[in-house]
CSV table of C-alpha atoms in Angstrom, one decimal:
chain,number,residue,atom,x,y,z
X,1,MET,CA,149.3,84.8,24.1
X,2,GLU,CA,148.3,83.3,20.7
X,3,ARG,CA,148.5,79.5,20.3
X,4,TYR,CA,148.5,77.4,17.1
X,5,VAL,CA,147.5,73.8,16.6
X,6,ILE,CA,150.2,72.1,14.5
X,7,PHE,CA,150.1,68.7,12.8
X,8,ASP,CA,152.8,66.7,11.1
X,9,VAL,CA,150.9,63.9,9.3
X,10,GLY,CA,153.0,60.9,8.3
X,11,GLY,CA,152.3,57.4,7.1
X,12,THR,CA,153.1,55.9,10.5
X,13,THR,CA,152.3,58.7,13.0
X,14,VAL,CA,150.4,61.9,13.3
X,15,LYS,CA,152.4,64.4,15.4
X,16,HIS,CA,150.4,67.0,17.2
X,17,ALA,CA,151.6,70.1,19.1
X,18,ILE,CA,150.5,73.4,20.5
X,19,MET,CA,153.0,76.2,19.7
X,20,ASN,CA,153.3,79.9,20.2
X,21,ALA,CA,154.3,82.2,17.3
X,22,GLU,CA,158.0,81.7,18.0
X,23,GLY,CA,157.7,77.9,17.4
X,24,VAL,CA,158.0,77.0,21.1
X,25,ALA,CA,156.0,73.8,21.8
X,26,ILE,CA,153.6,74.3,24.8
X,27,GLU,CA,152.6,70.6,24.6
X,28,SER,CA,153.1,67.8,22.1
X,29,SER,CA,151.9,64.3,21.5
X,30,SER,CA,151.9,61.6,18.8
X,31,TYR,CA,149.3,59.2,17.6
X,32,PRO,CA,149.4,56.2,15.2
X,33,THR,CA,148.1,57.2,11.8
X,34,PRO,CA,144.6,55.8,11.5
X,35,ALA,CA,143.7,53.0,9.1
X,36,GLN,CA,143.0,54.4,5.7
X,37,GLY,CA,139.8,54.0,3.7
X,38,ASN,CA,137.1,55.7,5.8
X,39,ASP,CA,138.3,59.2,6.7
X,40,GLU,CA,139.4,58.3,10.2
X,41,ILE,CA,142.3,60.7,9.8
X,42,TYR,CA,139.9,63.6,9.7
X,43,GLU,CA,138.1,62.4,12.8
X,44,LEU,CA,141.4,62.4,14.6
X,45,LEU,CA,142.4,65.8,13.4
X,46,LEU,CA,139.0,67.3,14.3
X,47,GLN,CA,139.1,65.7,17.8
X,48,LEU,CA,142.5,67.1,18.6
X,49,ILE,CA,141.7,70.6,17.3
X,50,ASN,CA,138.5,70.7,19.3
X,51,GLU,CA,140.3,69.5,22.5
X,52,SER,CA,143.0,72.2,21.9
X,53,LYS,CA,140.4,74.9,21.5
X,54,ARG,CA,139.0,74.1,24.9
X,55,LYS,CA,142.4,74.5,26.5
X,56,TYR,CA,144.0,77.4,24.6
X,57,PRO,CA,143.2,80.6,22.7
X,58,VAL,CA,143.9,78.9,19.4
X,59,LYS,CA,144.3,81.2,16.4
X,60,GLY,CA,144.8,78.7,13.6
X,61,VAL,CA,145.7,75.2,12.4
X,62,ALA,CA,148.9,74.4,10.4
X,63,LEU,CA,149.5,71.0,8.8
X,64,SER,CA,152.6,69.3,7.2
X,65,ILE,CA,151.2,66.9,4.6
X,66,PRO,CA,153.2,64.0,3.0
X,67,GLY,CA,152.4,64.9,-0.7
X,68,ALA,CA,151.7,67.4,-3.3
X,69,VAL,CA,149.3,70.1,-2.1
X,70,ASP,CA,147.7,73.3,-3.4
X,71,ILE,CA,148.5,75.7,-0.5
X,72,ASN,CA,145.8,78.1,-1.6
X,73,SER,CA,142.8,75.9,-2.2
X,74,GLY,CA,143.8,73.2,0.3
X,75,GLU,CA,143.5,70.4,-2.4
X,76,VAL,CA,145.8,67.4,-1.9
X,77,TYR,CA,146.9,65.8,-5.2
X,78,TYR,CA,149.0,63.1,-3.7
X,79,ALA,CA,149.6,61.9,-0.2
X,80,GLY,CA,151.7,58.8,-0.3
X,81,SER,CA,150.3,56.1,2.0
X,82,VAL,CA,147.8,58.5,3.7
X,83,ILE,CA,145.3,57.9,0.9
X,84,ASP,CA,142.4,59.4,2.8
X,85,LEU,CA,144.0,62.8,2.2
X,86,MET,CA,144.4,62.2,-1.5
X,87,HIS,CA,142.0,64.1,-3.8
X,88,SER,CA,140.4,65.7,-0.8
X,89,ASN,CA,140.3,69.4,0.3
X,90,VAL,CA,141.8,69.7,3.8
X,91,LYS,CA,140.6,73.2,4.3
X,92,GLU,CA,137.0,72.2,3.5
X,93,LYS,CA,137.2,69.1,5.6
X,94,LEU,CA,138.3,71.1,8.7
X,95,LYS,CA,136.2,74.1,7.9
X,96,GLU,CA,133.7,73.3,10.8
X,97,THR,CA,136.5,74.2,13.3
X,98,GLY,CA,135.9,77.9,12.4
X,99,LEU,CA,139.7,78.4,12.4
X,100,PRO,CA,142.1,79.5,9.6
X,101,ILE,CA,143.6,76.3,8.1
X,102,GLU,CA,147.0,76.3,6.2
X,103,LEU,CA,148.9,73.3,4.9
X,104,GLU,CA,152.2,72.6,3.1
X,105,ASN,CA,154.1,69.7,1.7
X,106,ASP,CA,156.2,68.0,4.4
X,107,ALA,CA,159.6,68.4,2.6
X,108,ASN,CA,158.8,72.0,2.0
X,109,CYS,CA,158.1,72.4,5.7
X,110,VAL,CA,161.6,71.2,6.4
X,111,ALA,CA,163.1,73.9,4.1
X,112,LEU,CA,160.9,76.5,5.7
X,113,ALA,CA,162.0,75.5,9.2
X,114,GLU,CA,165.7,75.5,8.2
X,115,ASN,CA,165.4,78.9,6.5
X,116,TRP,CA,163.5,80.3,9.6
X,117,LYS,CA,165.7,79.1,12.4
X,118,GLY,CA,168.0,76.3,11.2
X,119,ASN,CA,171.0,75.8,9.0
X,120,ALA,CA,169.7,77.8,6.0
X,121,VAL,CA,169.1,81.2,7.7
X,122,ASN,CA,170.0,84.0,5.3
X,123,THR,CA,170.4,81.4,2.5
X,124,ASP,CA,168.4,82.2,-0.6
X,125,ASN,CA,169.2,79.1,-2.7
X,126,PHE,CA,169.3,75.6,-1.2
X,127,VAL,CA,167.9,72.1,-1.4
X,128,CYS,CA,166.7,69.8,1.4
X,129,ILE,CA,166.9,66.1,0.9
X,130,THR,CA,164.9,64.0,3.4
X,131,LEU,CA,165.6,60.3,3.8
X,132,GLY,CA,163.1,57.8,5.1
X,133,THR,CA,160.7,55.4,3.5
X,134,GLY,CA,161.4,57.2,0.3
X,135,ILE,CA,163.5,60.3,-0.6
X,136,GLY,CA,161.8,63.7,-0.5
X,137,GLY,CA,163.1,67.0,-1.5
X,138,SER,CA,162.4,70.7,-1.4
X,139,ILE,CA,163.8,73.5,-3.5
X,140,TYR,CA,164.3,77.0,-2.1
X,141,LEU,CA,165.1,79.4,-5.0
X,142,ASN,CA,165.9,83.1,-4.9
X,143,GLY,CA,164.5,83.4,-1.4
X,144,ASN,CA,161.3,81.5,-1.8
X,145,LEU,CA,160.1,77.9,-2.1
X,146,TYR,CA,159.8,76.7,-5.6
X,147,ARG,CA,156.7,74.5,-5.8
X,148,GLY,CA,156.1,73.9,-9.5
X,149,LYS,CA,152.8,72.7,-11.1
X,150,HIS,CA,150.5,71.0,-8.5
X,151,GLY,CA,153.3,71.4,-5.9
X,152,MET,CA,155.3,68.6,-7.5
X,153,ALA,CA,158.6,70.4,-7.7
X,154,GLY,CA,161.3,68.8,-5.5
X,155,GLU,CA,160.2,65.2,-6.0
X,156,ILE,CA,163.8,64.2,-6.3
X,157,GLY,CA,163.1,60.6,-5.2
X,158,LEU,CA,161.7,60.1,-8.7
X,159,MET,CA,165.0,60.9,-10.4
X,160,LEU,CA,166.2,57.9,-12.4
X,161,LEU,CA,169.8,57.1,-11.6
X,162,HIS,CA,170.2,54.1,-14.0
X,163,ALA,CA,168.7,52.5,-17.0
X,164,ASP,CA,169.5,49.4,-19.1
X,165,SER,CA,168.0,47.8,-22.2
X,166,LYS,CA,167.0,44.6,-20.3
X,167,THR,CA,164.6,46.3,-17.9
X,168,PRO,CA,161.1,47.0,-19.2
X,169,GLU,CA,160.5,50.7,-19.3
X,170,GLN,CA,157.5,50.5,-17.0
X,171,LEU,CA,159.8,49.0,-14.3
X,172,LEU,CA,162.5,51.6,-14.5
X,173,PHE,CA,161.2,53.7,-11.6
X,174,GLU,CA,160.6,50.6,-9.5
X,175,LYS,CA,164.2,49.5,-9.9
X,176,TYR,CA,166.4,52.6,-10.5
X,177,SER,CA,164.7,55.6,-9.0
X,178,PHE,CA,166.7,57.6,-6.4
X,179,SER,CA,164.2,56.5,-3.7
X,180,ARG,CA,164.5,52.8,-4.7
X,181,LEU,CA,168.3,52.9,-4.6
X,182,GLY,CA,169.0,55.4,-1.9
X,183,SER,CA,166.3,55.5,0.7
X,184,THR,CA,166.7,54.3,4.3
X,185,TRP,CA,163.8,51.9,4.0
X,186,ASN,CA,165.3,50.2,0.9
X,187,LEU,CA,168.7,49.9,2.6
X,188,GLU,CA,167.1,48.2,5.6
X,189,ASP,CA,165.1,46.0,3.2
X,190,ARG,CA,168.1,44.9,1.1
X,191,ILE,CA,170.2,44.0,4.1
X,192,SER,CA,167.5,42.3,6.1
X,193,LYS,CA,166.8,40.0,3.1
X,194,LYS,CA,170.5,39.4,2.5
X,195,LEU,CA,171.1,38.4,6.2
X,196,GLU,CA,167.7,36.7,6.5
X,197,ARG,CA,166.8,38.7,9.7
X,198,PRO,CA,165.1,42.0,10.2
X,199,LEU,CA,167.5,44.9,11.1
X,200,THR,CA,166.8,48.5,11.9
X,201,GLY,CA,168.8,51.4,10.5
X,202,ARG,CA,170.5,51.8,13.9
X,203,GLU,CA,171.5,48.1,14.0
X,204,ILE,CA,172.8,48.3,10.4
X,205,PHE,CA,175.1,51.2,11.1
X,206,ALA,CA,176.4,49.7,14.3
X,207,LEU,CA,177.4,46.6,12.2
X,208,TYR,CA,178.9,49.0,9.6
X,209,GLU,CA,181.1,50.6,12.2
X,210,GLN,CA,182.3,47.1,13.1
X,211,ARG,CA,183.1,46.6,9.3
X,212,ASP,CA,180.7,43.6,9.2
X,213,GLU,CA,181.3,41.9,5.9
X,214,GLY,CA,177.6,41.3,5.1
X,215,VAL,CA,176.7,45.0,5.7
X,216,THR,CA,179.6,47.1,4.6
X,217,LYS,CA,179.2,46.6,0.8
X,218,GLU,CA,175.5,47.5,0.9
X,219,VAL,CA,176.1,50.6,3.1
X,220,GLU,CA,179.0,51.7,0.8
X,221,SER,CA,176.6,51.3,-2.2
X,222,PHE,CA,174.0,53.3,-0.3
X,223,TYR,CA,176.4,56.2,0.2
X,224,HIS,CA,177.5,55.9,-3.5
X,225,THR,CA,173.9,56.3,-4.6
X,226,LEU,CA,173.4,59.3,-2.4
X,227,ALA,CA,176.5,60.9,-3.8
X,228,ILE,CA,175.4,60.4,-7.4
X,229,GLY,CA,171.9,61.9,-6.7
X,230,THR,CA,173.5,64.8,-4.8
X,231,LEU,CA,176.0,65.4,-7.6
X,232,ASN,CA,173.1,65.5,-10.1
X,233,ILE,CA,171.3,68.2,-8.1
X,234,ILE,CA,174.5,70.3,-7.7
X,235,HIS,CA,175.0,70.2,-11.5
X,236,VAL,CA,171.4,71.1,-12.3
X,237,MET,CA,170.9,73.8,-9.7
X,238,ALA,CA,174.3,74.9,-8.2
X,239,PRO,CA,172.6,75.7,-4.9
X,240,GLU,CA,174.5,77.4,-2.0
X,241,LYS,CA,173.7,74.4,0.3
X,242,ILE,CA,172.2,71.0,0.3
X,243,LEU,CA,170.9,69.9,3.7
X,244,PHE,CA,170.1,66.3,4.6
X,245,GLY,CA,167.3,65.4,6.9
X,246,GLY,CA,165.8,62.2,8.3
X,247,GLY,CA,167.0,60.0,11.1
X,248,ILE,CA,169.8,58.3,9.2
X,249,SER,CA,171.5,61.7,8.4
X,250,SER,CA,172.3,62.0,12.1
X,251,GLN,CA,175.0,59.3,11.7
X,252,HIS,CA,178.2,61.0,12.8
X,253,ASN,CA,180.1,60.4,9.6
X,254,PHE,CA,177.1,60.7,7.2
X,255,ILE,CA,178.1,64.0,5.5
X,256,SER,CA,181.8,63.1,5.4
X,257,LYS,CA,181.0,59.8,3.6
X,258,ILE,CA,178.9,61.6,0.9
X,259,LYS,CA,181.7,64.1,0.5
X,260,GLN,CA,184.2,61.4,0.2
X,261,LYS,CA,182.2,59.6,-2.5
X,262,ILE,CA,181.7,62.9,-4.5
X,263,SER,CA,185.3,63.8,-4.2
X,264,THR,CA,186.2,60.6,-6.1
X,265,ILE,CA,183.8,61.4,-8.9
X,266,ARG,CA,184.0,65.2,-9.4
X,267,PRO,CA,185.6,67.1,-6.5
X,268,GLU,CA,184.9,70.5,-8.0
X,269,ALA,CA,181.3,70.1,-7.1
X,270,LEU,CA,182.2,70.4,-3.4
X,271,GLU,CA,183.7,73.8,-4.1
X,272,LEU,CA,180.3,75.0,-5.4
X,273,THR,CA,177.9,73.7,-2.9
X,274,GLU,CA,178.1,73.2,0.9
X,275,LEU,CA,176.7,69.9,2.3
X,276,ASP,CA,175.3,69.9,5.8
X,277,HIS,CA,172.7,68.3,8.1
X,278,CYS,CA,169.3,69.8,8.7
X,279,HIS,CA,169.4,71.6,12.1
X,280,PHE,CA,166.0,70.2,13.1
X,281,TYR,CA,165.1,66.5,12.9
X,282,ASN,CA,161.7,65.3,14.2
X,283,GLN,CA,160.4,68.8,14.8
X,284,SER,CA,161.1,70.3,11.4
X,285,GLY,CA,157.8,69.4,9.9
X,286,GLN,CA,155.9,71.1,12.7
X,287,LEU,CA,158.1,74.2,12.8
X,288,GLY,CA,157.9,74.6,9.0
X,289,ALA,CA,154.1,74.2,9.0
X,290,LEU,CA,153.8,77.0,11.6
X,291,HIS,CA,156.1,79.3,9.7
X,292,HIS,CA,154.1,78.6,6.5
X,293,PHE,CA,150.9,79.5,8.4
X,294,LEU,CA,152.3,82.7,9.7
X,295,LYS,CA,153.5,83.7,6.2
X,296,GLN,CA,150.2,82.9,4.6
X,297,THR,CA,148.3,84.9,7.2
X,298,ASN,CA,150.7,87.8,7.1
X,299,LYS,CA,151.8,87.4,10.7
X,300,CYS,CA,155.6,87.3,9.9
């Protein structure tokens, strides 16, 4: 049976798996993302690919990359904190493996996984919003991913949600982008500074459930920001669904809180677009990368 080497490359970890063509993981592992600046990331990828080839009849390599990529050439235009990937050609760098190589943007991989086996099966128009260090997004339009020039479509974290005349224009993105105001990392950062002690997202929401005074206002503001950003997307695209991914979206009242905020601003929007969680969480990048590989090589 055919096997595929799958990577989900992130700023903190590199997730590795061997999957069959149905997306079933035969084995999986995770490694700290190597220090940047001397191409150690490629040394790790090549090592894992070669080890996998010795154990399985590997037919190809699929990668989920945190940035803007040219899926045909393999060129990476932007890769967040994984700077060794930036302005490099992944297909050329891994060419010595002798295997077909395919790569896709990580948020796009989430959308592909959801459309393949998740909460967007048989859905031709939807948007995925992924919450983490920043806010990522992917746009599925008329039955296909919409990538835009240089694969930059869906960078919804760069939406500006506010502006004022007192803020210098060059600081607007730093202060008022969707990622700055609505990402999980920034929620944790704001509350940790306010309470003068480090708190994880899990700890913050445990305190929120207890209606902790120092946390509640910030979390309510976080939901308000997500509602504003979501409402903007609904008004621009009128998608059938918007799916939320990232660990924080698994909070039991996450979707209902965003709906509650939107209903106080413009409730008609909720009649247009369904809001839901992504079906897959940590595995979505790998599943989407595999599905992209199979599509690119005409195997599905």
